[in-house]
CSV table of C-alpha atoms in Angstrom, one decimal:
chain,number,residue,atom,x,y,z
T,1,MET,CA,8.2,-19.7,22.4
T,2,PRO,CA,10.1,-22.8,23.6
T,3,PHE,CA,9.1,-24.3,27.0
T,4,GLU,CA,11.4,-26.0,29.4
T,5,THR,CA,9.5,-29.2,30.3
T,6,ILE,CA,10.7,-31.9,32.8
T,7,GLU,CA,9.0,-35.2,33.7
T,8,ILE,CA,9.3,-35.0,37.5
T,9,LEU,CA,7.3,-38.2,38.3
T,10,GLN,CA,5.8,-40.7,35.9
T,11,ASP,CA,3.5,-38.8,33.5
T,12,LEU,CA,3.7,-35.6,35.7
T,13,PHE,CA,5.5,-32.8,33.9
T,14,PHE,CA,6.8,-29.5,35.2
T,15,VAL,CA,6.5,-26.6,32.6
T,16,GLN,CA,8.8,-23.7,33.3
T,17,ARG,CA,7.5,-20.3,32.2
T,18,GLY,CA,8.8,-16.9,33.0
T,19,TYR,CA,8.3,-14.0,35.4
T,20,LEU,CA,4.7,-13.1,34.4
T,21,ASN,CA,3.4,-16.6,33.9
T,22,GLY,CA,3.6,-18.9,36.9
T,23,ASN,CA,5.1,-22.3,36.2
T,24,HIS,CA,2.6,-25.1,35.8
T,25,PHE,CA,2.3,-28.8,35.9
T,26,VAL,CA,0.5,-31.3,33.6
T,27,TYR,CA,-0.4,-34.9,34.6
T,28,ARG,CA,-0.8,-36.8,31.4
T,29,SER,CA,-3.5,-39.5,31.4
T,30,ASP,CA,-7.0,-40.2,30.0
T,31,PHE,CA,-8.2,-37.8,32.6
T,32,PRO,CA,-5.5,-35.1,32.7
T,33,ILE,CA,-4.9,-32.9,35.7
T,34,LEU,CA,-3.3,-29.4,35.7
T,35,ILE,CA,-1.7,-27.4,38.5
T,36,ASP,CA,-1.9,-23.6,37.7
T,37,THR,CA,-2.6,-22.2,34.3
T,38,GLY,CA,-0.5,-19.1,33.7
T,39,TYR,CA,-1.7,-15.6,32.8
T,40,ILE,CA,-4.8,-15.0,30.7
T,41,SER,CA,-3.3,-13.0,27.9
T,42,ASP,CA,-0.7,-15.7,27.3
T,43,PHE,CA,-3.2,-18.6,27.1
T,44,VAL,CA,-2.2,-19.5,23.5
T,45,GLU,CA,1.3,-20.3,24.8
T,46,THR,CA,-0.2,-22.2,27.8
T,47,HIS,CA,-2.4,-24.2,25.4
T,48,THR,CA,0.5,-25.0,23.2
T,49,ALA,CA,2.6,-26.2,26.2
T,50,ILE,CA,-0.1,-28.5,27.3
T,51,ALA,CA,-0.8,-29.8,23.8
T,52,THR,CA,2.9,-30.5,23.2
T,53,LEU,CA,2.7,-33.0,26.0
T,54,GLY,CA,-0.1,-34.8,24.2
T,55,VAL,CA,-3.0,-33.4,26.4
T,56,ASP,CA,-6.2,-32.0,24.9
T,57,ILE,CA,-7.6,-29.3,27.2
T,58,ALA,CA,-11.1,-30.6,26.5
T,59,ASP,CA,-10.1,-33.7,28.4
T,60,VAL,CA,-8.9,-32.0,31.5
T,61,SER,CA,-10.6,-33.4,34.6
T,62,LEU,CA,-9.2,-31.2,37.3
T,63,ILE,CA,-7.2,-28.0,37.9
T,64,VAL,CA,-5.5,-27.4,41.2
T,65,ASN,CA,-4.5,-23.8,41.9
T,66,THR,CA,-1.8,-23.0,44.4
T,67,HIS,CA,-3.5,-19.6,44.9
T,68,THR,CA,-5.8,-17.2,43.0
T,69,HIS,CA,-3.3,-14.6,41.7
T,70,CYS,CA,-3.7,-13.8,38.1
T,71,ASP,CA,-0.5,-15.5,36.9
T,72,HIS,CA,-1.7,-18.8,38.3
T,73,ILE,CA,-5.4,-18.9,37.3
T,74,GLY,CA,-5.3,-17.2,33.9
T,75,GLY,CA,-6.3,-20.3,31.9
T,76,ASN,CA,-8.9,-21.6,34.3
T,77,ARG,CA,-12.0,-20.2,32.8
T,78,LYS,CA,-11.1,-21.1,29.2
T,79,ILE,CA,-10.1,-24.6,30.1
T,80,GLN,CA,-13.2,-25.2,32.3
T,81,GLU,CA,-15.4,-23.9,29.4
T,82,LYS,CA,-13.9,-26.5,27.1
T,83,SER,CA,-13.7,-29.4,29.5
T,84,ARG,CA,-16.2,-28.7,32.4
T,85,CYS,CA,-13.4,-29.7,34.7
T,86,GLU,CA,-13.4,-29.5,38.5
T,87,ILE,CA,-11.2,-26.7,40.0
T,88,ALA,CA,-9.7,-26.9,43.5
T,89,VAL,CA,-8.2,-24.0,45.5
T,90,HIS,CA,-7.7,-23.4,49.2
T,91,LYS,CA,-11.0,-22.7,50.9
T,92,VAL,CA,-9.9,-19.0,51.4
T,93,GLY,CA,-9.4,-18.7,47.7
T,94,LYS,CA,-12.7,-20.5,47.0
T,95,HIS,CA,-14.4,-17.8,49.1
T,96,PHE,CA,-12.8,-15.1,47.0
T,97,VAL,CA,-13.9,-16.8,43.8
T,98,ASP,CA,-17.4,-17.6,45.0
T,99,THR,CA,-18.0,-14.0,46.2
T,100,ARG,CA,-16.4,-12.5,43.2
T,101,ASP,CA,-13.8,-10.7,45.4
T,102,ASP,CA,-11.3,-9.3,42.8
T,103,TRP,CA,-9.6,-7.2,45.5
T,104,SER,CA,-8.3,-10.0,47.7
T,105,THR,CA,-7.1,-11.8,44.6
T,106,TRP,CA,-5.1,-8.7,43.8
T,107,TRP,CA,-6.6,-8.4,40.3
T,108,ARG,CA,-8.3,-5.0,40.9
T,109,TYR,CA,-5.6,-3.6,43.2
T,110,PHE,CA,-2.9,-4.1,40.5
T,111,CYS,CA,-5.2,-3.5,37.4
T,112,GLN,CA,-4.7,-7.1,36.2
T,113,GLU,CA,-6.6,-9.0,33.6
T,114,ALA,CA,-8.3,-12.1,35.0
T,115,ALA,CA,-11.6,-14.0,34.8
T,116,PHE,CA,-13.7,-15.7,37.5
T,117,PHE,CA,-14.4,-19.4,37.2
T,118,ARG,CA,-16.4,-22.1,38.9
T,119,CYS,CA,-14.6,-23.4,42.0
T,120,THR,CA,-15.8,-26.9,42.9
T,121,ARG,CA,-13.6,-27.8,45.9
T,122,GLY,CA,-12.1,-25.9,48.8
T,123,LEU,CA,-8.9,-27.4,50.0
T,124,GLU,CA,-7.7,-27.4,53.6
T,125,ASP,CA,-4.4,-27.8,55.3
T,126,GLY,CA,-3.5,-31.5,55.4
T,127,ASP,CA,-5.8,-32.6,52.6
T,128,ILE,CA,-4.6,-35.1,50.0
T,129,VAL,CA,-4.6,-34.4,46.3
T,130,PHE,CA,-4.0,-37.3,43.9
T,131,LEU,CA,-2.4,-36.7,40.5
T,132,GLY,CA,-3.0,-40.2,39.2
T,133,PRO,CA,-1.0,-42.5,41.5
T,134,HIS,CA,1.0,-39.6,42.9
T,135,GLU,CA,-0.1,-38.5,46.4
T,136,PHE,CA,0.4,-34.9,47.5
T,137,ARG,CA,-0.4,-33.3,50.8
T,138,VAL,CA,-1.8,-29.8,50.9
T,139,VAL,CA,0.1,-27.4,53.2
T,140,HIS,CA,-1.5,-24.0,53.7
T,141,THR,CA,1.2,-21.3,53.5
T,142,PRO,CA,-0.3,-17.8,53.9
T,143,GLY,CA,2.0,-14.7,53.6
T,144,HIS,CA,2.4,-13.9,50.0
T,145,ALA,CA,-1.2,-15.0,49.4
T,146,SER,CA,-3.8,-15.7,52.1
T,147,ASP,CA,-5.0,-18.7,50.1
T,148,GLY,CA,-1.5,-19.9,49.2
T,149,ILE,CA,-0.7,-23.6,49.4
T,150,VAL,CA,2.3,-25.9,48.6
T,151,LEU,CA,2.0,-29.6,47.6
T,152,TYR,CA,4.3,-32.2,49.1
T,153,ASN,CA,5.0,-35.7,47.9
T,154,ARG,CA,6.5,-37.5,50.9
T,155,ARG,CA,7.5,-40.6,49.0
T,156,GLU,CA,9.7,-38.8,46.5
T,157,LYS,CA,10.6,-35.9,48.9
T,158,LEU,CA,9.3,-33.5,46.3
T,159,LEU,CA,7.8,-30.0,47.0
T,160,ILE,CA,5.7,-28.0,44.6
T,161,SER,CA,6.4,-24.7,46.4
T,162,SER,CA,4.5,-22.2,44.2
T,163,ASP,CA,5.2,-18.6,45.4
T,164,THR,CA,5.9,-19.6,49.0
T,165,LEU,CA,9.5,-20.5,48.2
T,166,TRP,CA,11.8,-19.5,45.3
T,167,GLU,CA,15.4,-20.3,45.0
T,168,ARG,CA,17.1,-16.8,45.1
T,169,ASP,CA,14.2,-14.3,45.3
T,170,MET,CA,10.9,-13.8,46.9
T,171,ALA,CA,7.4,-13.3,45.6
T,172,ALA,CA,5.9,-9.8,46.2
T,173,MET,CA,4.7,-9.0,49.7
T,174,VAL,CA,1.7,-6.7,49.7
T,175,VAL,CA,0.6,-5.8,53.2
T,176,ARG,CA,-2.0,-3.4,51.9
T,177,VAL,CA,-4.0,-6.4,50.7
T,178,GLU,CA,-2.7,-9.3,52.8
T,179,GLY,CA,-2.6,-7.3,56.1
T,180,SER,CA,0.1,-5.9,58.3
T,181,GLY,CA,0.8,-9.4,59.7
T,182,ALA,CA,1.7,-10.8,56.2
T,183,LEU,CA,5.4,-10.9,56.9
T,184,PHE,CA,4.9,-12.8,60.1
T,185,HIS,CA,2.5,-15.2,58.4
T,186,MET,CA,5.2,-15.8,55.8
T,187,LEU,CA,7.8,-16.6,58.4
T,188,GLU,CA,5.3,-19.0,60.0
T,189,SER,CA,4.7,-20.7,56.6
T,190,LEU,CA,8.5,-21.1,56.1
T,191,ASP,CA,8.7,-22.7,59.5
T,192,LYS,CA,5.9,-25.1,58.6
T,193,ILE,CA,7.5,-26.3,55.4
T,194,GLU,CA,11.0,-26.5,56.9
T,195,SER,CA,9.8,-29.5,58.8
T,196,LEU,CA,9.2,-31.4,55.6
T,197,ASP,CA,11.9,-33.8,54.2
T,198,VAL,CA,12.5,-32.2,50.8
T,199,GLU,CA,15.1,-33.1,48.2
T,200,ARG,CA,13.6,-31.4,45.1
T,201,VAL,CA,11.7,-28.1,44.8
T,202,TYR,CA,9.6,-27.0,41.9
T,203,PRO,CA,8.8,-23.3,42.4
T,204,GLY,CA,6.0,-21.0,41.0
T,205,HIS,CA,8.6,-19.0,39.1
T,206,GLY,CA,12.1,-19.9,38.1
T,207,SER,CA,14.0,-23.2,37.8
T,208,PRO,CA,13.8,-26.3,40.0
T,209,PHE,CA,16.4,-26.5,42.7
T,210,LEU,CA,17.8,-28.9,45.3
T,211,ASP,CA,19.1,-26.8,48.2
T,212,PHE,CA,15.9,-26.4,50.1
T,213,LYS,CA,17.5,-25.2,53.3
T,214,LYS,CA,19.5,-22.5,51.6
T,215,ALA,CA,16.4,-21.2,49.9
T,216,LEU,CA,14.6,-21.1,53.2
T,217,LEU,CA,17.5,-19.2,54.8
T,218,ARG,CA,17.5,-16.6,52.0
T,219,SER,CA,13.8,-16.0,52.3
T,220,ARG,CA,14.0,-15.6,56.0
T,221,ARG,CA,16.8,-13.1,55.7
T,222,ARG,CA,14.8,-11.2,53.1
T,223,ILE,CA,11.8,-11.0,55.4
T,224,GLU,CA,13.9,-9.9,58.3
T,225,SER,CA,15.4,-7.1,56.1
T,226,TYR,CA,11.8,-6.0,55.3
T,227,LEU,CA,11.0,-5.9,58.9
T,228,ARG,CA,14.1,-3.8,59.8
T,229,ASP,CA,13.7,-1.4,56.8
T,230,PRO,CA,10.2,-1.1,55.4
T,231,ALA,CA,11.5,1.1,52.6
T,232,PHE,CA,13.4,-2.0,51.3
T,233,LEU,CA,10.0,-3.8,51.0
T,234,GLY,CA,8.5,-0.8,49.3
T,235,ASN,CA,11.3,-0.6,46.7
T,236,ASP,CA,11.1,-4.3,46.1
T,237,LEU,CA,7.3,-4.2,45.6
T,238,ILE,CA,7.5,-1.2,43.2
T,239,LYS,CA,10.2,-2.8,41.1
T,240,LYS,CA,8.4,-6.1,40.9
T,241,ILE,CA,5.0,-4.6,39.9
T,242,LEU,CA,6.5,-2.2,37.4
T,243,VAL,CA,8.1,-5.2,35.6
T,244,TYR,CA,4.8,-7.1,35.8
T,245,THR,CA,2.9,-4.1,34.4
T,246,LEU,CA,5.2,-3.9,31.4
T,247,LEU,CA,4.9,-7.6,30.8
T,248,MET,CA,1.1,-7.5,31.0
T,249,ARG,CA,0.9,-4.6,28.6
T,250,LYS,CA,3.9,-5.7,26.4
T,251,GLN,CA,4.9,-2.1,25.9
T,252,VAL,CA,3.9,1.4,27.2
T,253,LYS,CA,4.5,4.8,25.7
T,254,ASP,CA,7.1,6.4,27.9
T,255,THR,CA,5.1,9.6,28.4
T,256,GLU,CA,2.0,7.5,29.5
T,257,PHE,CA,3.6,5.2,32.0
T,258,PHE,CA,3.7,7.5,35.0
T,259,PRO,CA,0.1,8.7,34.5
T,260,LEU,CA,-0.9,5.0,34.1
T,261,LEU,CA,0.6,4.2,37.5
T,262,MET,CA,-0.9,7.3,39.1
T,263,ASP,CA,-4.3,6.0,38.0
T,264,SER,CA,-3.7,2.8,39.9
T,265,ARG,CA,-4.4,2.2,43.6
T,266,TRP,CA,-1.3,0.1,44.3
T,267,TYR,CA,1.3,2.7,43.2
T,268,ARG,CA,-0.2,5.7,45.1
T,269,GLU,CA,-0.7,3.6,48.2
T,270,THR,CA,2.8,2.1,48.1
T,271,VAL,CA,4.5,5.4,47.7
T,272,ASP,CA,2.4,7.0,50.4
T,273,LEU,CA,3.2,4.1,52.8
T,274,TYR,CA,6.9,3.9,52.2
T,275,PHE,CA,8.1,7.1,50.5
T,276,GLU,CA,6.0,10.0,51.8
T,277,GLY,CA,4.1,10.5,48.5
T,278,ARG,CA,7.2,11.1,46.3
T,279,TYR,CA,5.3,9.7,43.3
T,280,LYS,CA,7.3,11.2,40.4
T,281,GLY,CA,10.7,11.0,42.1
T,282,LYS,CA,10.3,7.3,43.0
T,283,PHE,CA,9.1,6.5,39.5
T,284,GLU,CA,12.1,8.2,37.9
T,285,GLU,CA,14.5,6.6,40.3
T,286,VAL,CA,13.3,3.0,39.5
T,287,ILE,CA,12.9,3.5,35.8
T,288,ASN,CA,16.4,5.1,35.4
T,289,ASP,CA,17.8,2.2,37.4
T,290,PHE,CA,16.1,-0.3,35.2
T,291,LEU,CA,17.2,1.4,32.0
T,292,ASN,CA,20.8,1.5,33.2
T,293,ARG,CA,20.7,-2.2,34.1
T,294,GLY,CA,19.0,-3.2,30.9
T,295,ILE,CA,15.9,-4.5,32.6
T,296,VAL,CA,13.8,-1.9,30.7
T,297,GLU,CA,14.4,-0.7,27.2
T,298,LEU,CA,13.2,2.6,25.6
T,299,ASP,CA,12.7,2.2,21.8
T,300,ASN,CA,10.9,4.8,19.6
T,301,GLY,CA,9.2,6.3,22.6
T,302,PHE,CA,8.0,3.0,24.1
T,303,LEU,CA,9.1,1.2,27.2
T,304,SER,CA,9.3,-2.6,27.4
T,305,THR,CA,11.1,-5.1,29.6
T,306,THR,CA,13.7,-7.6,28.7
T,307,VAL,CA,12.4,-10.0,31.4
T,308,LYS,CA,11.0,-13.3,30.1
T,309,PRO,CA,7.2,-13.4,30.4
């Protein structure tokens, strides 16, 4: 699978992945540093992307994670086993990892594959992280994830925005795990990063972009729509996680997909919360919409998604 790779600062590369795997960053040196490591089942592709840049994972000295969701920490354990590298996450995420809390990380709630690792540093708001000579300030941005951070390089006006800010969409908002104040925390996080002088943004999913202010406006409007109409949030969450589930499993037998969802906590709770327990009706509505739009395909009795992993 080809990767879109951009050198954004000297020896610091942005590697664009897809919808399942978070984008990641590679600082190439004698002591390489990584930011985020994709999803665990796609580690072969992650390894290839890193090796293509001339970096041996056995030499990695540090991994910085923007949060502890499965699509950003999937390669951590394998890389740490090879390299014995340090791993830094926000102190909230470090607590999750240290206490083996696979609920707050979303892994158990969404039936995701992930592996714990040894977290050696808990980051705080305002901390400085060095990627070689490049200085980045840690900004804590809870909302999508209680341990979420972005990284800001003031000199180059460059923001590694992770899942706090995408260009035209928003990361999933899960109030059943993050709490009923999550939408307000997200608005506060957007207010916090709006004060930064930003010319280039490198998000957790999707392509880099330049119009920082417009992306902020889109995100605020999306959150305001969620607050006005909670069913809009429920629909958005179900659609996002159905696609994630198909990406994680590659394909699912059509007669087994609904029972699979009914065995999960997230699907039942989401439909109970937003759609009065209409489990089958909501499933059929979303799947038929996806099939009509070409987002999901049915081939020989198996469902898969056309979305890039």
